């Protein structure tokens, strides 16, 4: 069968064609919203019109079967309208109040996890991991699944001092908001890349490989038309491998997960913050990474015990001080915690006033 | 300069750099517009033709480049 | 029938309350050879604790330099159906609104030409079709584009812009995030599909400083809605919050970063001149408080993940820009920035890194913006700065 005529440079369709009628009518005219329960909120417009949102969890990696099921549910209860969130949740957009209970019942019967709205753990922003990425130091989907199973109650029912944004990145490329999340995991390497000297000539450009190194550890090896790596300068970031595949760095024995905490993107109460290192290395232990989930639980519980209402993880830690964070969590403080990269001196303590 | 002329110049530039340096679209635009005294937009239009015809392709590995497609 | 693999490790990840990605892969694997081999390969990764994917390449659709990302298994003999298993990025709609009709059509195309596996959505915000063979790429593009859908960005190009839900379903949005997102995407189609930048360039548009799209952390150009007038206070609603148990002094007044609020148990007062518009009070008392007056956006530049010099957050370039269609001021500013980046940027150098390398002065002078205190958290601490001849002539 002949293919339809292709078109280029058309961009995406206009979003108006995908908005429920009640949104089209009240676009830009919303007055307030209320969180009715962890999985349902209602937005009310200045005209008094309403739209209800029912949020459910999603693993982000979806089969067409499941998407068809989303579509069928949207058709049955939402006039066919549905959206996905930046954190990969699914949102059913209900215009008719009487459809909410039947939708919730249907979702429950189909074993969907409803929740994630308000001061809770919402879905985890994450990357491809071993499912589809060349540079993964760990899986991402498996870590997400293990964590969200552990903290499911904080998605569906229990509340926290404020929302806690989790993220997982399977390598230091950080395709995800790991560098600004409340608690985040990032896959790391701990040994330098293997230099496949005879392959470099055909597979890589030497100048761009050298330029990819943030610490100047790579130098030319002109005799072999290849490169050399200075072991004591390499911080195992893996950026060179993304430019030159003849420098593989994946290492099943030494790769693992680092845990960073205290980042946020919103400006509420305090400026956006980077996540900072809490645990430099936890071993890769698939399929359920028990050491990782237990470490995250330790941090989360210390936050719940110590934070004031509305404080994010980073705001809590800054109020009590990092020395108190390590005390409260009983996490060991190591040489790896002291920065020796580009902004090192900004992080040293320049005051004699601190807590014991 | 005629578009066909610009196209020839672009192709020759890329041919010449095979095995030496992979060229980015902006490298080509800068070089050809300086060499041939045409605007960057004219180079861009000629480059677009060459890629649409399949004479050149975009490649990507540690950045995006324009190259001659490999022989099947 | 697709090959059936034993997956004892992955089976462990089908237990528990959170929806399982393994179940998703298995659903597709039951009827699709590619998805079946993906499942087998992933089980192997779980056993050996390493990935088996190779990246980069030359595959794409004719005429475009982006939207398709070549992916190859290094175990092609063992898992032949994922020997090549490329990603196709479809440019999502503004704020990810869809209809069941489109989702069903998308699934029909993807079952026919791909693995049946997707990401809704990828980290940048594309609708990601996860895994297909090289020969399916042109048919997929024809099927989608003939229905009005285009590919997203990849490589050294403008990436698929994304935005928060904005005025479609949020009372806090100061700008039309969906329309800005759509307008930027349409304006720069060539820059998206024919990579000509030093490296990637991302736009993210947030309606307010809550920043639900993480624009300040994840976009080369962050557009964040704000306002210039007062915060209007509905004292009746304030009283209602107090009555419902909110401790307004502790939860609102004491948490205000600029200490510009006071509450005497009856009336909530705001010293608007000292408000930094952080959104805390508005977010917590949405029925009582609203930003009013002139609406627009702050334009910030330069956030990115750690490679190469360490992670950066976007920093203020234009403190306030009116955001009215067709957004010419924004488009002109963007073109100017790109011109400077094109002139000086090295391969794989993001615009934010270039600003750090060459200095804010050169960047601001090129785009025609005068220095103001809002550009910095604090002035420099060192005495080492440049003087131009023109500076010396100034009295």
CSV table of N, CA, C and O in Angstrom, one decimal, chain C residues 241-323:
chain,number,residue,atom,x,y,z
C,241,UNK,N,-9.1,31.0,55.5
C,241,UNK,CA,-7.9,30.2,55.6
C,241,UNK,C,-7.6,30.0,57.1
C,241,UNK,O,-7.3,29.0,57.6
C,242,UNK,N,-7.6,31.2,57.9
C,242,UNK,CA,-7.3,31.2,59.3
C,242,UNK,C,-8.3,30.3,60.0
C,242,UNK,O,-7.9,29.5,60.9
C,243,UNK,N,-9.6,30.4,59.7
C,243,UNK,CA,-10.6,29.7,60.3
C,243,UNK,C,-10.4,28.2,60.1
C,243,UNK,O,-10.7,27.3,61.0
C,244,UNK,N,-9.9,27.8,58.9
C,244,UNK,CA,-9.8,26.4,58.6
C,244,UNK,C,-8.5,25.8,59.1
C,244,UNK,O,-8.0,24.8,58.7
C,245,UNK,N,-7.8,26.6,59.9
C,245,UNK,CA,-6.6,26.0,60.6
C,245,UNK,C,-5.3,26.5,60.2
C,245,UNK,O,-4.2,26.0,60.7
C,246,UNK,N,-5.2,27.4,59.2
C,246,UNK,CA,-3.9,27.8,58.7
C,246,UNK,C,-3.3,28.8,59.8
C,246,UNK,O,-4.0,29.7,60.2
C,247,UNK,N,-2.1,28.6,60.2
C,247,UNK,CA,-1.4,29.5,61.0
C,247,UNK,C,-0.7,30.5,60.1
C,247,UNK,O,0.4,30.3,59.7
C,248,UNK,N,-1.4,31.6,59.9
C,248,UNK,CA,-0.9,32.6,58.8
C,248,UNK,C,0.4,33.2,59.2
C,248,UNK,O,1.3,33.4,58.3
C,249,UNK,N,0.6,33.5,60.5
C,249,UNK,CA,1.9,34.1,60.9
C,249,UNK,C,3.0,33.1,60.6
C,249,UNK,O,4.0,33.5,60.0
C,250,UNK,N,2.9,31.9,61.0
C,250,UNK,CA,4.0,30.9,60.9
C,250,UNK,C,4.1,30.5,59.4
C,250,UNK,O,5.2,30.4,58.9
C,251,UNK,N,3.0,30.1,58.8
C,251,UNK,CA,3.1,29.5,57.5
C,251,UNK,C,3.3,30.4,56.3
C,251,UNK,O,3.8,30.1,55.3
C,252,UNK,N,2.8,31.7,56.5
C,252,UNK,CA,2.9,32.6,55.4
C,252,UNK,C,3.8,33.8,55.7
C,252,UNK,O,4.9,33.9,55.1
C,253,UNK,N,3.5,34.5,56.8
C,253,UNK,CA,4.3,35.8,57.0
C,253,UNK,C,5.8,35.4,57.3
C,253,UNK,O,6.7,36.0,56.8
C,254,UNK,N,6.0,34.5,58.2
C,254,UNK,CA,7.4,34.1,58.6
C,254,UNK,C,8.1,33.4,57.5
C,254,UNK,O,9.4,33.4,57.5
C,255,UNK,N,7.4,32.9,56.5
C,255,UNK,CA,8.1,32.2,55.5
C,255,UNK,C,8.3,33.1,54.2
C,255,UNK,O,8.9,32.6,53.2
C,256,UNK,N,7.9,34.3,54.3
C,256,UNK,CA,8.1,35.2,53.2
C,256,UNK,C,9.6,35.6,53.1
C,256,UNK,O,10.1,36.1,54.1
C,257,UNK,N,10.2,35.3,52.0
C,257,UNK,CA,11.7,35.5,51.9
C,257,UNK,C,12.1,37.0,52.0
C,257,UNK,O,13.2,37.3,52.4
C,258,UNK,N,11.2,37.9,51.6
C,258,UNK,CA,11.6,39.3,51.7
C,258,UNK,C,11.0,40.0,52.9
C,258,UNK,O,11.1,41.2,53.1
C,259,UNK,N,10.3,39.2,53.8
C,259,UNK,CA,9.7,39.7,55.0
C,259,UNK,C,8.8,41.0,54.7
C,259,UNK,O,8.9,42.0,55.4
C,260,UNK,N,8.0,40.9,53.7
C,260,UNK,CA,7.2,42.0,53.3
C,260,UNK,C,5.7,41.9,53.7
C,260,UNK,O,4.9,42.6,53.2
C,261,UNK,N,5.4,40.9,54.6
C,261,UNK,CA,4.0,40.7,54.9
C,261,UNK,C,3.9,40.9,56.4
C,261,UNK,O,4.8,40.7,57.2
C,262,UNK,N,2.7,41.3,56.8
C,262,UNK,CA,2.3,41.3,58.3
C,262,UNK,C,0.9,40.9,58.4
C,262,UNK,O,0.1,41.0,57.5
C,263,UNK,N,0.6,40.4,59.6
C,263,UNK,CA,-0.8,39.9,59.9
C,263,UNK,C,-1.0,40.1,61.4
C,263,UNK,O,-0.3,39.7,62.2
C,264,UNK,N,-2.2,40.8,61.7
C,264,UNK,CA,-2.5,41.1,63.1
C,264,UNK,C,-3.6,40.2,63.6
C,264,UNK,O,-4.3,40.6,64.5
C,265,UNK,N,-3.9,39.1,62.9
C,265,UNK,CA,-5.0,38.3,63.3
C,265,UNK,C,-6.3,38.7,62.6
C,265,UNK,O,-7.3,37.9,62.6
C,266,UNK,N,-6.3,39.8,61.9
C,266,UNK,CA,-7.5,40.2,61.2
C,266,UNK,C,-7.2,40.5,59.7
C,266,UNK,O,-7.8,40.1,58.8
C,267,UNK,N,-6.1,41.3,59.6
C,267,UNK,CA,-5.8,41.8,58.2
C,267,UNK,C,-4.4,41.4,57.8
C,267,UNK,O,-3.5,41.5,58.5
C,268,UNK,N,-4.3,40.9,56.5
C,268,UNK,CA,-3.0,40.5,56.0
C,268,UNK,C,-2.6,41.7,55.1
C,268,UNK,O,-3.3,42.1,54.2
C,269,UNK,N,-1.4,42.2,55.4
C,269,UNK,CA,-0.9,43.4,54.7
C,269,UNK,C,0.4,43.0,53.9
C,269,UNK,O,1.2,42.2,54.4
C,270,UNK,N,0.6,43.5,52.7
C,270,UNK,CA,1.7,43.2,51.9
C,270,UNK,C,2.4,44.5,51.5
C,270,UNK,O,1.7,45.4,50.9
C,271,UNK,N,3.7,44.6,51.7
C,271,UNK,CA,4.5,45.8,51.2
C,271,UNK,C,5.0,45.4,49.8
C,271,UNK,O,6.0,44.8,49.7
C,272,UNK,N,4.2,45.7,48.8
C,272,UNK,CA,4.4,45.2,47.5
C,272,UNK,C,5.8,45.6,46.9
C,272,UNK,O,6.4,44.9,46.1
C,273,UNK,N,6.3,46.8,47.3
C,273,UNK,CA,7.5,47.3,46.8
C,273,UNK,C,8.7,46.3,47.2
C,273,UNK,O,9.7,46.2,46.5
C,274,UNK,N,8.5,45.6,48.3
C,274,UNK,CA,9.6,44.7,48.7
C,274,UNK,C,9.3,43.2,48.4
C,274,UNK,O,10.1,42.4,48.8
C,275,UNK,N,8.2,43.0,47.7
C,275,UNK,CA,7.9,41.6,47.3
C,275,UNK,C,8.8,41.1,46.2
C,275,UNK,O,9.0,41.9,45.2
C,276,UNK,N,9.3,39.9,46.3
C,276,UNK,CA,10.2,39.4,45.2
C,276,UNK,C,9.4,38.4,44.3
C,276,UNK,O,9.9,37.8,43.4
C,277,UNK,N,8.1,38.3,44.5
C,277,UNK,CA,7.2,37.5,43.7
C,277,UNK,C,7.6,36.0,43.6
C,277,UNK,O,7.6,35.4,42.6
C,278,UNK,N,7.9,35.5,44.8
C,278,UNK,CA,8.4,34.1,44.9
C,278,UNK,C,7.3,33.1,44.7
C,278,UNK,O,7.5,31.9,44.5
C,279,UNK,N,6.0,33.5,45.0
C,279,UNK,CA,4.8,32.6,44.8
C,279,UNK,C,4.5,31.8,46.1
C,279,UNK,O,3.4,31.1,46.1
C,280,UNK,N,5.2,31.9,47.1
C,280,UNK,CA,4.9,31.0,48.3
C,280,UNK,C,3.5,31.4,48.8
C,280,UNK,O,2.6,30.5,49.0
C,281,UNK,N,3.2,32.7,49.1
C,281,UNK,CA,2.0,33.0,49.8
C,281,UNK,C,0.8,32.8,48.8
C,281,UNK,O,-0.3,32.3,49.2
C,282,UNK,N,1.0,33.1,47.5
C,282,UNK,CA,-0.1,32.9,46.5
C,282,UNK,C,-0.4,31.4,46.4
C,282,UNK,O,-1.5,31.0,46.3
C,283,UNK,N,0.7,30.6,46.4
C,283,UNK,CA,0.4,29.1,46.2
C,283,UNK,C,-0.3,28.5,47.4
C,283,UNK,O,-1.1,27.6,47.3
C,284,UNK,N,0.0,29.1,48.6
C,284,UNK,CA,-0.6,28.5,49.8
C,284,UNK,C,-2.0,29.1,50.0
C,284,UNK,O,-2.8,28.5,50.7
C,285,UNK,N,-2.3,30.3,49.5
C,285,UNK,CA,-3.6,30.9,49.8
C,285,UNK,C,-4.2,31.4,48.4
C,285,UNK,O,-4.4,32.5,48.2
C,286,UNK,N,-4.4,30.4,47.6
C,286,UNK,CA,-4.7,30.7,46.2
C,286,UNK,C,-6.1,31.4,46.1
C,286,UNK,O,-6.3,32.2,45.1
C,287,UNK,N,-7.0,31.2,47.0
C,287,UNK,CA,-8.3,31.9,46.9
C,287,UNK,C,-8.2,33.3,47.4
C,287,UNK,O,-9.0,34.1,47.0
C,288,UNK,N,-7.1,33.7,48.2
C,288,UNK,CA,-7.1,35.0,48.8
C,288,UNK,C,-6.2,36.0,48.0
C,288,UNK,O,-6.4,37.2,48.0
C,289,UNK,N,-5.1,35.4,47.4
C,289,UNK,CA,-4.1,36.3,46.9
C,289,UNK,C,-3.9,36.1,45.4
C,289,UNK,O,-3.9,35.0,44.9
C,290,UNK,N,-3.6,37.2,44.7
C,290,UNK,CA,-3.4,37.2,43.2
C,290,UNK,C,-2.4,38.2,42.8
C,290,UNK,O,-2.5,39.4,43.3
C,291,UNK,N,-1.5,37.9,41.9
C,291,UNK,CA,-0.7,38.9,41.3
C,291,UNK,C,-1.5,39.7,40.3
C,291,UNK,O,-2.3,39.2,39.6
C,292,UNK,N,-1.4,41.1,40.4
C,292,UNK,CA,-2.2,41.9,39.5
C,292,UNK,C,-1.3,42.9,38.7
C,292,UNK,O,-0.1,43.0,39.0
C,293,UNK,N,-1.9,43.6,37.8
C,293,UNK,CA,-1.2,44.6,37.1
C,293,UNK,C,-0.5,44.1,35.8
C,293,UNK,O,-1.0,43.1,35.3
C,294,UNK,N,0.5,44.7,35.4
C,294,UNK,CA,1.2,44.3,34.1
C,294,UNK,C,1.7,42.9,34.2
C,294,UNK,O,2.5,42.6,35.2
C,295,UNK,N,1.5,42.1,33.2
C,295,UNK,CA,2.0,40.7,33.2
C,295,UNK,C,3.0,40.6,32.1
C,295,UNK,O,2.9,41.2,31.1
C,296,UNK,N,4.0,39.7,32.4
C,296,UNK,CA,5.0,39.4,31.4
C,296,UNK,C,5.9,38.3,31.8
C,296,UNK,O,5.5,37.5,32.6
C,297,UNK,N,7.1,38.3,31.4
C,297,UNK,CA,8.0,37.2,31.7
C,297,UNK,C,9.4,37.7,32.0
C,297,UNK,O,9.9,38.7,31.4
C,298,UNK,N,10.1,37.0,32.8
C,298,UNK,CA,11.6,37.2,33.0
C,298,UNK,C,12.2,36.1,32.1
C,298,UNK,O,11.9,35.0,32.1
C,299,UNK,N,13.2,36.6,31.3
C,299,UNK,CA,14.0,35.7,30.4
C,299,UNK,C,15.3,35.4,31.0
C,299,UNK,O,16.1,36.3,31.4
C,300,UNK,N,15.6,34.2,31.2
C,300,UNK,CA,16.8,33.7,31.9
C,300,UNK,C,17.5,32.8,30.9
C,300,UNK,O,16.9,32.1,30.1
C,301,UNK,N,18.9,32.7,31.0
C,301,UNK,CA,19.6,32.0,30.0
C,301,UNK,C,20.6,31.0,30.7
C,301,UNK,O,21.2,31.4,31.7
C,302,UNK,N,20.8,29.8,30.1
C,302,UNK,CA,22.0,29.1,30.4
C,302,UNK,C,22.0,27.9,31.3
C,302,UNK,O,23.0,27.4,31.7
C,303,UNK,N,20.8,27.4,31.7
C,303,UNK,CA,20.9,26.2,32.6
C,303,UNK,C,21.2,24.9,31.8
C,303,UNK,O,20.8,24.8,30.7
C,304,UNK,N,21.8,24.0,32.5
C,304,UNK,CA,22.1,22.7,31.9
C,304,UNK,C,22.7,21.8,33.0
C,304,UNK,O,23.0,22.2,34.1
C,305,UNK,N,22.7,20.5,32.6
C,305,UNK,CA,23.3,19.4,33.5
C,305,UNK,C,24.8,19.6,33.5
C,305,UNK,O,25.4,20.5,32.9
C,306,UNK,N,25.5,18.8,34.4
C,306,UNK,CA,26.8,19.0,34.8
C,306,UNK,C,27.9,19.1,33.6
C,306,UNK,O,28.9,19.8,33.8
C,307,UNK,N,27.8,18.3,32.6
C,307,UNK,CA,28.8,18.4,31.5
C,307,UNK,C,28.9,19.8,30.9
C,307,UNK,O,27.9,20.3,30.5
C,308,UNK,N,30.0,20.4,30.7
C,308,UNK,CA,31.4,20.0,31.1
C,308,UNK,C,31.9,20.6,32.3
C,308,UNK,O,32.7,20.1,33.1
C,309,UNK,N,31.4,21.9,32.6
C,309,UNK,CA,32.0,22.6,33.7
C,309,UNK,C,31.2,22.5,35.0
C,309,UNK,O,31.6,23.2,36.0
C,310,UNK,N,30.2,21.7,35.1
C,310,UNK,CA,29.4,21.7,36.3
C,310,UNK,C,28.0,22.2,36.0
C,310,UNK,O,27.8,23.0,35.1
C,311,UNK,N,27.0,21.7,36.7
C,311,UNK,CA,25.6,22.1,36.4
C,311,UNK,C,25.4,23.6,36.6
C,311,UNK,O,26.1,24.2,37.5
C,312,UNK,N,24.6,24.2,35.8
C,312,UNK,CA,24.3,25.6,36.0
C,312,UNK,C,22.8,25.8,36.0
C,312,UNK,O,22.0,25.1,35.4
C,313,UNK,N,22.4,26.9,36.7
C,313,UNK,CA,21.0,27.3,36.6
C,313,UNK,C,20.9,28.5,35.7
C,313,UNK,O,21.9,29.2,35.5
C,314,UNK,N,19.7,28.7,35.1
C,314,UNK,CA,19.6,29.9,34.2
C,314,UNK,C,19.7,31.2,35.0
C,314,UNK,O,19.4,31.3,36.2
C,315,UNK,N,20.3,32.2,34.4
C,315,UNK,CA,20.4,33.5,35.1
C,315,UNK,C,19.7,34.6,34.3
C,315,UNK,O,19.6,34.5,33.1
C,316,UNK,N,19.3,35.7,35.0
C,316,UNK,CA,18.5,36.7,34.4
C,316,UNK,C,19.2,37.5,33.3
C,316,UNK,O,20.3,37.9,33.5
C,317,UNK,N,18.5,37.6,32.2
C,317,UNK,CA,19.0,38.5,31.1
C,317,UNK,C,18.1,39.7,30.9
C,317,UNK,O,18.5,40.8,30.8
C,318,UNK,N,16.8,39.3,30.8
C,318,UNK,CA,15.8,40.4,30.6
C,318,UNK,C,14.8,40.3,31.8
C,318,UNK,O,14.1,39.3,31.9
C,319,UNK,N,14.8,41.2,32.7
C,319,UNK,CA,14.0,41.1,33.9
C,319,UNK,C,12.5,41.0,33.6
C,319,UNK,O,11.8,40.4,34.3
C,320,UNK,N,12.1,41.8,32.6
C,320,UNK,CA,10.7,41.9,32.3
C,320,UNK,C,10.5,42.1,30.8
C,320,UNK,O,11.0,43.1,30.3
C,321,UNK,N,9.7,41.2,30.2
C,321,UNK,CA,9.4,41.3,28.8
C,321,UNK,C,7.9,41.1,28.7
C,321,UNK,O,7.4,40.1,29.2
C,322,UNK,N,7.2,42.0,28.0
C,322,UNK,CA,5.8,41.8,27.7
C,322,UNK,C,5.7,40.6,26.8
C,322,UNK,O,6.5,40.5,25.9
C,323,UNK,N,4.7,39.8,27.0
C,323,UNK,CA,4.7,38.6,26.2
C,323,UNK,C,3.3,38.6,25.4
C,323,UNK,O,2.3,38.0,25.8
